[in-house]
Amino acid sequence: MLAIAGMTAGCGISQQQEVQLGAEQAQQVNAQLPIVQDVAINRYLNILGDSLAHVTSRADLDWHFYMVNTNDFNAFALPGGYIYINRGVAERSETLDQFASVLAHEIGHVVLRHSVKQMEQMQGANIGVTVACVLTSVCNSGLAQAGINVAGQAVFAKFSRDDEAEADAAGVDEMVRAGINPNGMPAMFEKLLAERQSRPSSLETWFTDHPLEEQRIQNTRGRISSINPAILRSLTTNTQAFNDFRARVRSLPPPPVATR
Ligand SMILES: [Zn+2]
């Protein structure tokens, strides 16, 4: 926690401190989680991620997007603009707008400084042990065991339901500004609900971090209903580039096997 050492209780964490902290955490996460190294996949992921991040109030951050090589459905954000999305999200997305909605939600957490606010509230010396292993099966693999307690620091913030709702709303707005159909978000939630009913274990980590009640679908649909229909119709639902990206993700060798 060098980045925020010396911070006194009640003081805010500056953007510079947040970025430094995020960079340190990202370095550790990247060393410990299986990150997809395919150049074409990473290029597409970063172009899409930047197109969403650059329409937010934090376009000035240097955003980074990584794909974690696991089939579990999950994604997470580190402070300062480091976004991780599991391979399983891309494989489950039927269309660009569904995949983009998960990135948009995680970008929303960073834009709203959710994890930074948590750290500020934790005050000084006691910062940093809210550790939730969002990537359960990967973390349990031993391959990434250390990822759970990256030197005892908080890497994965645990967000409240209000934070999740705010990130959803921010995500819908980002998608519209970036020219992507926000209906991908409730569509993705519905897909997850359907999958939870048929194969509950595959989504265990996602539902631990993102309590997904029908309310979230209703809230996002409600927000979308206030958007001018002519604008909505002009937004992109899918592209050939996304189809190519997903095909390339699906063609990767199987992810490292997790031992539960
Ligand atoms: Zn979230």
PDB file of C-alpha atoms and ligand atoms in Angstrom:
ATOM      1  CA  MET A   1       0.000   0.000   0.000  1.00  0.00           C
ATOM      2  CA  LEU A   2       2.881   2.331  -0.728  1.00  0.00           C
ATOM      3  CA  ALA A   3       0.672   4.419  -2.932  1.00  0.00           C
ATOM      4  CA  ILE A   4      -1.455   5.572  -0.077  1.00  0.00           C
ATOM      5  CA  ALA A   5       1.022   5.299   2.752  1.00  0.00           C
ATOM      6  CA  GLY A   6       1.097   8.443   4.761  1.00  0.00           C
ATOM      7  CA  MET A   7      -2.481   9.241   3.996  1.00  0.00           C
ATOM      8  CA  THR A   8      -4.217  10.441   7.098  1.00  0.00           C
ATOM      9  CA  ALA A   9      -7.722   9.446   8.025  1.00  0.00           C
ATOM     10  CA  GLY A  10     -10.337  11.470   6.259  1.00  0.00           C
ATOM     11  CA  CYS A  11      -8.073  12.618   3.457  1.00  0.00           C
ATOM     12  CA  GLY A  12      -9.089  11.837  -0.060  1.00  0.00           C
ATOM     13  CA  ILE A  13      -7.114   9.622  -2.387  1.00  0.00           C
ATOM     14  CA  SER A  14      -5.865  11.676  -5.322  1.00  0.00           C
ATOM     15  CA  GLN A  15      -6.136  10.489  -8.906  1.00  0.00           C
ATOM     16  CA  GLN A  16      -2.360  10.105  -9.000  1.00  0.00           C
ATOM     17  CA  GLN A  17      -2.465   7.856  -5.917  1.00  0.00           C
ATOM     18  CA  GLU A  18      -5.365   5.885  -7.335  1.00  0.00           C
ATOM     19  CA  VAL A  19      -3.528   5.285 -10.614  1.00  0.00           C
ATOM     20  CA  GLN A  20      -0.343   4.242  -8.829  1.00  0.00           C
ATOM     21  CA  LEU A  21      -2.284   1.840  -6.619  1.00  0.00           C
ATOM     22  CA  GLY A  22      -4.135   0.388  -9.600  1.00  0.00           C
ATOM     23  CA  ALA A  23      -0.882  -0.062 -11.534  1.00  0.00           C
ATOM     24  CA  GLU A  24       0.696  -1.936  -8.616  1.00  0.00           C
ATOM     25  CA  GLN A  25      -2.322  -4.182  -8.225  1.00  0.00           C
ATOM     26  CA  ALA A  26      -2.560  -4.800 -11.970  1.00  0.00           C
ATOM     27  CA  GLN A  27       1.083  -5.857 -12.089  1.00  0.00           C
ATOM     28  CA  GLN A  28       0.384  -8.457  -9.405  1.00  0.00           C
ATOM     29  CA  VAL A  29      -2.884  -9.621 -10.928  1.00  0.00           C
ATOM     30  CA  ASN A  30      -1.249  -9.975 -14.337  1.00  0.00           C
ATOM     31  CA  ALA A  31       1.548 -12.052 -12.841  1.00  0.00           C
ATOM     32  CA  GLN A  32      -0.879 -14.360 -11.073  1.00  0.00           C
ATOM     33  CA  LEU A  33      -3.971 -14.794 -13.206  1.00  0.00           C
ATOM     34  CA  PRO A  34      -3.921 -16.464 -16.611  1.00  0.00           C
ATOM     35  CA  ILE A  35      -4.208 -13.501 -18.996  1.00  0.00           C
ATOM     36  CA  VAL A  36      -4.999 -14.113 -22.663  1.00  0.00           C
ATOM     37  CA  GLN A  37      -1.945 -12.983 -24.678  1.00  0.00           C
ATOM     38  CA  ASP A  38      -3.455 -13.068 -28.177  1.00  0.00           C
ATOM     39  CA  VAL A  39      -2.595  -9.793 -29.955  1.00  0.00           C
ATOM     40  CA  ALA A  40      -5.760  -9.564 -32.064  1.00  0.00           C
ATOM     41  CA  ILE A  41      -8.025 -10.295 -29.099  1.00  0.00           C
ATOM     42  CA  ASN A  42      -6.303  -7.724 -26.920  1.00  0.00           C
ATOM     43  CA  ARG A  43      -6.371  -5.113 -29.658  1.00  0.00           C
ATOM     44  CA  TYR A  44     -10.123  -5.502 -30.165  1.00  0.00           C
ATOM     45  CA  LEU A  45     -10.810  -5.589 -26.425  1.00  0.00           C
ATOM     46  CA  ASN A  46      -8.839  -2.387 -25.848  1.00  0.00           C
ATOM     47  CA  ILE A  47     -10.367  -0.529 -28.803  1.00  0.00           C
ATOM     48  CA  LEU A  48     -13.863  -1.416 -27.601  1.00  0.00           C
ATOM     49  CA  GLY A  49     -13.030  -0.644 -23.968  1.00  0.00           C
ATOM     50  CA  ASP A  50     -11.483   2.714 -24.889  1.00  0.00           C
ATOM     51  CA  SER A  51     -14.520   3.628 -26.992  1.00  0.00           C
ATOM     52  CA  LEU A  52     -16.653   3.254 -23.851  1.00  0.00           C
ATOM     53  CA  ALA A  53     -14.186   4.753 -21.360  1.00  0.00           C
ATOM     54  CA  HIS A  54     -13.497   7.777 -23.528  1.00  0.00           C
ATOM     55  CA  VAL A  55     -17.105   8.986 -23.363  1.00  0.00           C
ATOM     56  CA  THR A  56     -16.981   9.134 -19.559  1.00  0.00           C
ATOM     57  CA  SER A  57     -15.870  11.900 -17.206  1.00  0.00           C
ATOM     58  CA  ARG A  58     -12.639   9.959 -16.679  1.00  0.00           C
ATOM     59  CA  ALA A  59     -11.496   9.842 -20.291  1.00  0.00           C
ATOM     60  CA  ASP A  60      -8.174  11.226 -19.074  1.00  0.00           C
ATOM     61  CA  LEU A  61      -7.224   7.960 -17.357  1.00  0.00           C
ATOM     62  CA  ASP A  62      -4.929   5.567 -19.196  1.00  0.00           C
ATOM     63  CA  TRP A  63      -7.364   2.654 -19.475  1.00  0.00           C
ATOM     64  CA  HIS A  64      -6.221  -0.964 -19.774  1.00  0.00           C
ATOM     65  CA  PHE A  65      -8.357  -3.975 -20.623  1.00  0.00           C
ATOM     66  CA  TYR A  66      -7.353  -7.598 -20.086  1.00  0.00           C
ATOM     67  CA  MET A  67      -9.045 -10.923 -20.756  1.00  0.00           C
ATOM     68  CA  VAL A  68      -8.703 -13.568 -18.043  1.00  0.00           C
ATOM     69  CA  ASN A  69      -8.480 -17.056 -19.459  1.00  0.00           C
ATOM     70  CA  THR A  70     -11.325 -18.744 -17.591  1.00  0.00           C
ATOM     71  CA  ASN A  71     -14.810 -19.806 -18.586  1.00  0.00           C
ATOM     72  CA  ASP A  72     -16.470 -18.513 -15.447  1.00  0.00           C
ATOM     73  CA  PHE A  73     -18.683 -15.524 -16.057  1.00  0.00           C
ATOM     74  CA  ASN A  74     -17.120 -12.558 -14.314  1.00  0.00           C
ATOM     75  CA  ALA A  75     -15.334  -9.263 -14.655  1.00  0.00           C
ATOM     76  CA  PHE A  76     -13.690  -6.850 -12.241  1.00  0.00           C
ATOM     77  CA  ALA A  77     -12.112  -3.434 -12.108  1.00  0.00           C
ATOM     78  CA  LEU A  78      -9.054  -2.167 -10.265  1.00  0.00           C
ATOM     79  CA  PRO A  79      -8.667   1.481  -9.300  1.00  0.00           C
ATOM     80  CA  GLY A  80      -7.211   3.778 -11.935  1.00  0.00           C
ATOM     81  CA  GLY A  81      -8.750   2.147 -15.019  1.00  0.00           C
ATOM     82  CA  TYR A  82      -7.619  -1.484 -15.116  1.00  0.00           C
ATOM     83  CA  ILE A  83     -10.504  -3.674 -16.289  1.00  0.00           C
ATOM     84  CA  TYR A  84     -10.482  -7.475 -16.387  1.00  0.00           C
ATOM     85  CA  ILE A  85     -13.099  -9.503 -18.207  1.00  0.00           C
ATOM     86  CA  ASN A  86     -13.235 -13.274 -18.296  1.00  0.00           C
ATOM     87  CA  ARG A  87     -13.087 -15.207 -21.508  1.00  0.00           C
ATOM     88  CA  GLY A  88     -16.408 -16.767 -20.485  1.00  0.00           C
ATOM     89  CA  VAL A  89     -18.145 -13.401 -20.898  1.00  0.00           C
ATOM     90  CA  ALA A  90     -17.056 -13.145 -24.544  1.00  0.00           C
ATOM     91  CA  GLU A  91     -18.001 -16.749 -25.210  1.00  0.00           C
ATOM     92  CA  ARG A  92     -21.490 -16.259 -23.775  1.00  0.00           C
ATOM     93  CA  SER A  93     -22.180 -12.947 -25.547  1.00  0.00           C
ATOM     94  CA  GLU A  94     -24.336 -13.335 -28.626  1.00  0.00           C
ATOM     95  CA  THR A  95     -23.772  -9.786 -29.769  1.00  0.00           C
ATOM     96  CA  LEU A  96     -21.458  -6.809 -29.297  1.00  0.00           C
ATOM     97  CA  ASP A  97     -23.940  -4.931 -27.121  1.00  0.00           C
ATOM     98  CA  GLN A  98     -24.138  -7.801 -24.612  1.00  0.00           C
ATOM     99  CA  PHE A  99     -20.369  -8.049 -24.276  1.00  0.00           C
ATOM    100  CA  ALA A 100     -19.944  -4.262 -24.144  1.00  0.00           C
ATOM    101  CA  SER A 101     -22.484  -4.016 -21.324  1.00  0.00           C
ATOM    102  CA  VAL A 102     -20.184  -5.927 -18.958  1.00  0.00           C
ATOM    103  CA  LEU A 103     -17.232  -3.692 -19.823  1.00  0.00           C
ATOM    104  CA  ALA A 104     -19.446  -0.627 -19.446  1.00  0.00           C
ATOM    105  CA  HIS A 105     -20.562  -1.739 -15.985  1.00  0.00           C
ATOM    106  CA  GLU A 106     -16.963  -2.245 -14.802  1.00  0.00           C
ATOM    107  CA  ILE A 107     -15.885   1.086 -16.315  1.00  0.00           C
ATOM    108  CA  GLY A 108     -18.785   2.587 -14.362  1.00  0.00           C
ATOM    109  CA  HIS A 109     -17.277   1.361 -11.074  1.00  0.00           C
ATOM    110  CA  VAL A 110     -14.008   3.139 -11.901  1.00  0.00           C
ATOM    111  CA  VAL A 111     -15.703   6.325 -13.104  1.00  0.00           C
ATOM    112  CA  LEU A 112     -17.752   6.446  -9.901  1.00  0.00           C
ATOM    113  CA  ARG A 113     -14.609   5.699  -7.846  1.00  0.00           C
ATOM    114  CA  HIS A 114     -16.372   2.951  -5.906  1.00  0.00           C
ATOM    115  CA  SER A 115     -13.263   1.125  -4.714  1.00  0.00           C
ATOM    116  CA  VAL A 116     -11.474   4.415  -3.993  1.00  0.00           C
ATOM    117  CA  LYS A 117     -14.376   5.553  -1.824  1.00  0.00           C
ATOM    118  CA  GLN A 118     -14.219   2.272   0.065  1.00  0.00           C
ATOM    119  CA  MET A 119     -10.534   2.743   0.729  1.00  0.00           C
ATOM    120  CA  GLU A 120     -11.121   6.299   1.871  1.00  0.00           C
ATOM    121  CA  GLN A 121     -13.747   5.080   4.286  1.00  0.00           C
ATOM    122  CA  MET A 122     -11.453   2.425   5.673  1.00  0.00           C
ATOM    123  CA  GLN A 123      -9.162   5.190   6.937  1.00  0.00           C
ATOM    124  CA  GLY A 124      -5.417   5.032   6.982  1.00  0.00           C
ATOM    125  CA  ALA A 125      -3.630   2.050   8.420  1.00  0.00           C
ATOM    126  CA  ASN A 126      -6.492  -0.399   8.269  1.00  0.00           C
ATOM    127  CA  ILE A 127      -6.892  -0.077   4.546  1.00  0.00           C
ATOM    128  CA  GLY A 128      -7.016  -3.029   2.437  1.00  0.00           C
ATOM    129  CA  VAL A 129      -8.133  -6.394   3.578  1.00  0.00           C
ATOM    130  CA  THR A 130     -11.530  -6.644   2.009  1.00  0.00           C
ATOM    131  CA  VAL A 131     -10.554  -9.474  -0.218  1.00  0.00           C
ATOM    132  CA  ALA A 132     -13.102 -11.334  -2.212  1.00  0.00           C
ATOM    133  CA  CYS A 133     -11.847 -13.829  -4.679  1.00  0.00           C
ATOM    134  CA  VAL A 134     -14.050 -12.975  -7.606  1.00  0.00           C
ATOM    135  CA  LEU A 135     -12.361 -15.549  -9.745  1.00  0.00           C
ATOM    136  CA  THR A 136     -12.993 -18.455  -7.444  1.00  0.00           C
ATOM    137  CA  SER A 137     -12.102 -21.328  -9.671  1.00  0.00           C
ATOM    138  CA  VAL A 138      -8.981 -19.655 -10.992  1.00  0.00           C
ATOM    139  CA  CYS A 139      -7.875 -18.648  -7.544  1.00  0.00           C
ATOM    140  CA  ASN A 140      -8.443 -22.145  -6.223  1.00  0.00           C
ATOM    141  CA  SER A 141      -6.279 -23.591  -8.912  1.00  0.00           C
ATOM    142  CA  GLY A 142      -3.076 -22.867  -7.038  1.00  0.00           C
ATOM    143  CA  LEU A 143      -1.941 -21.248 -10.230  1.00  0.00           C
ATOM    144  CA  ALA A 144      -3.362 -18.081  -8.844  1.00  0.00           C
ATOM    145  CA  GLN A 145      -3.690 -18.805  -5.181  1.00  0.00           C
ATOM    146  CA  ALA A 146      -1.489 -15.831  -4.457  1.00  0.00           C
ATOM    147  CA  GLY A 147      -3.927 -13.690  -6.389  1.00  0.00           C
ATOM    148  CA  ILE A 148      -6.369 -13.956  -3.522  1.00  0.00           C
ATOM    149  CA  ASN A 149      -4.185 -12.128  -1.078  1.00  0.00           C
ATOM    150  CA  VAL A 150      -1.839 -10.142  -3.222  1.00  0.00           C
ATOM    151  CA  ALA A 151       0.540  -9.285  -0.410  1.00  0.00           C
ATOM    152  CA  GLY A 152      -2.420  -8.896   1.902  1.00  0.00           C
ATOM    153  CA  GLN A 153      -3.812  -6.022  -0.104  1.00  0.00           C
ATOM    154  CA  ALA A 154      -7.326  -5.417  -1.206  1.00  0.00           C
ATOM    155  CA  VAL A 155      -7.481  -6.106  -4.873  1.00  0.00           C
ATOM    156  CA  PHE A 156     -11.082  -6.964  -5.369  1.00  0.00           C
ATOM    157  CA  ALA A 157     -13.444  -4.534  -3.781  1.00  0.00           C
ATOM    158  CA  LYS A 158     -16.817  -5.778  -2.678  1.00  0.00           C
ATOM    159  CA  PHE A 159     -19.506  -3.434  -3.862  1.00  0.00           C
ATOM    160  CA  SER A 160     -22.860  -2.687  -2.333  1.00  0.00           C
ATOM    161  CA  ARG A 161     -26.114  -3.146  -4.170  1.00  0.00           C
ATOM    162  CA  ASP A 162     -26.330   0.624  -4.551  1.00  0.00           C
ATOM    163  CA  ASP A 163     -22.881   0.652  -6.146  1.00  0.00           C
ATOM    164  CA  GLU A 164     -23.972  -2.090  -8.531  1.00  0.00           C
ATOM    165  CA  ALA A 165     -27.117  -0.180  -9.490  1.00  0.00           C
ATOM    166  CA  GLU A 166     -25.073   2.985 -10.053  1.00  0.00           C
ATOM    167  CA  ALA A 167     -22.582   1.104 -12.209  1.00  0.00           C
ATOM    168  CA  ASP A 168     -25.439  -0.352 -14.261  1.00  0.00           C
ATOM    169  CA  ALA A 169     -26.920   3.110 -14.820  1.00  0.00           C
ATOM    170  CA  ALA A 170     -23.530   4.578 -15.699  1.00  0.00           C
ATOM    171  CA  GLY A 171     -22.978   1.645 -18.050  1.00  0.00           C
ATOM    172  CA  VAL A 172     -26.247   2.274 -19.900  1.00  0.00           C
ATOM    173  CA  ASP A 173     -25.317   5.942 -20.371  1.00  0.00           C
ATOM    174  CA  GLU A 174     -21.806   5.075 -21.563  1.00  0.00           C
ATOM    175  CA  MET A 175     -23.147   2.620 -24.100  1.00  0.00           C
ATOM    176  CA  VAL A 176     -25.521   5.181 -25.589  1.00  0.00           C
ATOM    177  CA  ARG A 177     -22.794   7.829 -25.805  1.00  0.00           C
ATOM    178  CA  ALA A 178     -20.453   5.297 -27.427  1.00  0.00           C
ATOM    179  CA  GLY A 179     -23.105   4.412 -30.027  1.00  0.00           C
ATOM    180  CA  ILE A 180     -23.859   0.927 -28.673  1.00  0.00           C
ATOM    181  CA  ASN A 181     -27.365  -0.343 -27.957  1.00  0.00           C
ATOM    182  CA  PRO A 182     -27.873  -0.397 -24.159  1.00  0.00           C
ATOM    183  CA  ASN A 183     -30.462  -3.172 -24.466  1.00  0.00           C
ATOM    184  CA  GLY A 184     -27.457  -5.475 -24.417  1.00  0.00           C
ATOM    185  CA  MET A 185     -27.285  -5.004 -20.661  1.00  0.00           C
ATOM    186  CA  PRO A 186     -30.706  -6.328 -19.616  1.00  0.00           C
ATOM    187  CA  ALA A 187     -30.384  -8.943 -22.372  1.00  0.00           C
ATOM    188  CA  MET A 188     -27.175 -10.178 -20.772  1.00  0.00           C
ATOM    189  CA  PHE A 189     -28.798 -10.272 -17.314  1.00  0.00           C
ATOM    190  CA  GLU A 190     -31.636 -12.357 -18.736  1.00  0.00           C
ATOM    191  CA  LYS A 191     -29.165 -14.766 -20.292  1.00  0.00           C
ATOM    192  CA  LEU A 192     -27.469 -15.130 -16.911  1.00  0.00           C
ATOM    193  CA  LEU A 193     -30.736 -15.745 -15.114  1.00  0.00           C
ATOM    194  CA  ALA A 194     -31.616 -18.440 -17.621  1.00  0.00           C
ATOM    195  CA  GLU A 195     -28.192 -20.032 -17.237  1.00  0.00           C
ATOM    196  CA  ARG A 196     -28.417 -19.897 -13.449  1.00  0.00           C
ATOM    197  CA  GLN A 197     -31.561 -21.981 -13.665  1.00  0.00           C
ATOM    198  CA  SER A 198     -29.993 -24.591 -15.908  1.00  0.00           C
ATOM    199  CA  ARG A 199     -26.363 -24.671 -14.679  1.00  0.00           C
ATOM    200  CA  PRO A 200     -26.097 -22.875 -11.340  1.00  0.00           C
ATOM    201  CA  SER A 201     -22.473 -23.778 -10.574  1.00  0.00           C
ATOM    202  CA  SER A 202     -21.079 -22.109 -13.685  1.00  0.00           C
ATOM    203  CA  LEU A 203     -22.178 -18.710 -12.457  1.00  0.00           C
ATOM    204  CA  GLU A 204     -21.475 -19.063  -8.785  1.00  0.00           C
ATOM    205  CA  THR A 205     -18.759 -16.404  -8.647  1.00  0.00           C
ATOM    206  CA  TRP A 206     -20.758 -13.924 -10.679  1.00  0.00           C
ATOM    207  CA  PHE A 207     -23.780 -14.160  -8.428  1.00  0.00           C
ATOM    208  CA  THR A 208     -21.648 -13.827  -5.325  1.00  0.00           C
ATOM    209  CA  ASP A 209     -20.318 -10.495  -6.558  1.00  0.00           C
ATOM    210  CA  HIS A 210     -23.268  -9.301  -8.524  1.00  0.00           C
ATOM    211  CA  PRO A 211     -26.532 -10.193  -6.834  1.00  0.00           C
ATOM    212  CA  LEU A 212     -28.752 -10.408  -9.820  1.00  0.00           C
ATOM    213  CA  GLU A 213     -32.368 -10.080  -9.102  1.00  0.00           C
ATOM    214  CA  GLU A 214     -34.973  -9.226 -11.654  1.00  0.00           C
ATOM    215  CA  GLN A 215     -34.814  -5.741 -10.202  1.00  0.00           C
ATOM    216  CA  ARG A 216     -31.593  -5.052 -12.087  1.00  0.00           C
ATOM    217  CA  ILE A 217     -33.249  -5.978 -15.346  1.00  0.00           C
ATOM    218  CA  GLN A 218     -36.203  -3.741 -14.554  1.00  0.00           C
ATOM    219  CA  ASN A 219     -33.989  -0.828 -13.512  1.00  0.00           C
ATOM    220  CA  THR A 220     -31.900  -0.912 -16.666  1.00  0.00           C
ATOM    221  CA  ARG A 221     -34.971  -1.344 -18.880  1.00  0.00           C
ATOM    222  CA  GLY A 222     -36.536   1.614 -17.077  1.00  0.00           C
ATOM    223  CA  ARG A 223     -33.515   3.796 -17.765  1.00  0.00           C
ATOM    224  CA  ILE A 224     -33.446   2.721 -21.404  1.00  0.00           C
ATOM    225  CA  SER A 225     -37.150   3.524 -21.803  1.00  0.00           C
ATOM    226  CA  SER A 226     -36.394   7.207 -21.155  1.00  0.00           C
ATOM    227  CA  ILE A 227     -34.082   7.341 -24.185  1.00  0.00           C
ATOM    228  CA  ASN A 228     -35.453   8.806 -27.423  1.00  0.00           C
ATOM    229  CA  PRO A 229     -36.512   5.797 -29.566  1.00  0.00           C
ATOM    230  CA  ALA A 230     -35.036   7.378 -32.701  1.00  0.00           C
ATOM    231  CA  ILE A 231     -31.651   7.543 -30.970  1.00  0.00           C
ATOM    232  CA  LEU A 232     -32.001   3.970 -29.711  1.00  0.00           C
ATOM    233  CA  ARG A 233     -32.700   2.731 -33.222  1.00  0.00           C
ATOM    234  CA  SER A 234     -29.519   4.380 -34.472  1.00  0.00           C
ATOM    235  CA  LEU A 235     -27.297   2.476 -32.023  1.00  0.00           C
ATOM    236  CA  THR A 236     -25.202  -0.578 -32.884  1.00  0.00           C
ATOM    237  CA  THR A 237     -26.236  -4.005 -31.659  1.00  0.00           C
ATOM    238  CA  ASN A 238     -23.624  -6.113 -33.372  1.00  0.00           C
ATOM    239  CA  THR A 239     -20.752  -5.942 -35.841  1.00  0.00           C
ATOM    240  CA  GLN A 240     -18.744  -8.354 -37.951  1.00  0.00           C
ATOM    241  CA  ALA A 241     -15.656  -7.292 -35.996  1.00  0.00           C
ATOM    242  CA  PHE A 242     -17.288  -8.551 -32.810  1.00  0.00           C
ATOM    243  CA  ASN A 243     -18.226 -11.848 -34.467  1.00  0.00           C
ATOM    244  CA  ASP A 244     -14.604 -12.255 -35.579  1.00  0.00           C
ATOM    245  CA  PHE A 245     -13.356 -11.411 -32.076  1.00  0.00           C
ATOM    246  CA  ARG A 246     -15.670 -13.937 -30.449  1.00  0.00           C
ATOM    247  CA  ALA A 247     -14.727 -16.617 -32.983  1.00  0.00           C
ATOM    248  CA  ARG A 248     -11.063 -16.002 -32.190  1.00  0.00           C
ATOM    249  CA  VAL A 249     -11.732 -16.249 -28.433  1.00  0.00           C
ATOM    250  CA  ARG A 250     -13.590 -19.505 -28.981  1.00  0.00           C
ATOM    251  CA  SER A 251     -10.711 -20.867 -31.048  1.00  0.00           C
ATOM    252  CA  LEU A 252      -8.162 -20.409 -28.247  1.00  0.00           C
ATOM    253  CA  PRO A 253      -6.889 -23.561 -26.537  1.00  0.00           C
ATOM    254  CA  PRO A 254      -9.027 -24.503 -23.518  1.00  0.00           C
ATOM    255  CA  PRO A 255      -8.341 -22.421 -20.403  1.00  0.00           C
ATOM    256  CA  PRO A 256      -6.086 -23.787 -17.657  1.00  0.00           C
ATOM    257  CA  VAL A 257      -8.054 -26.301 -15.607  1.00  0.00           C
ATOM    258  CA  ALA A 258      -9.080 -25.164 -12.161  1.00  0.00           C
ATOM    259  CA  THR A 259      -9.078 -27.618  -9.297  1.00  0.00           C
ATOM    260  CA  ARG A 260     -11.886 -26.932  -6.911  1.00  0.00           C
TER     261      ARG A 260
HETATM  262 ZN    ZN B   1     -20.267  -4.520 -10.364  1.00  0.00          ZN
END
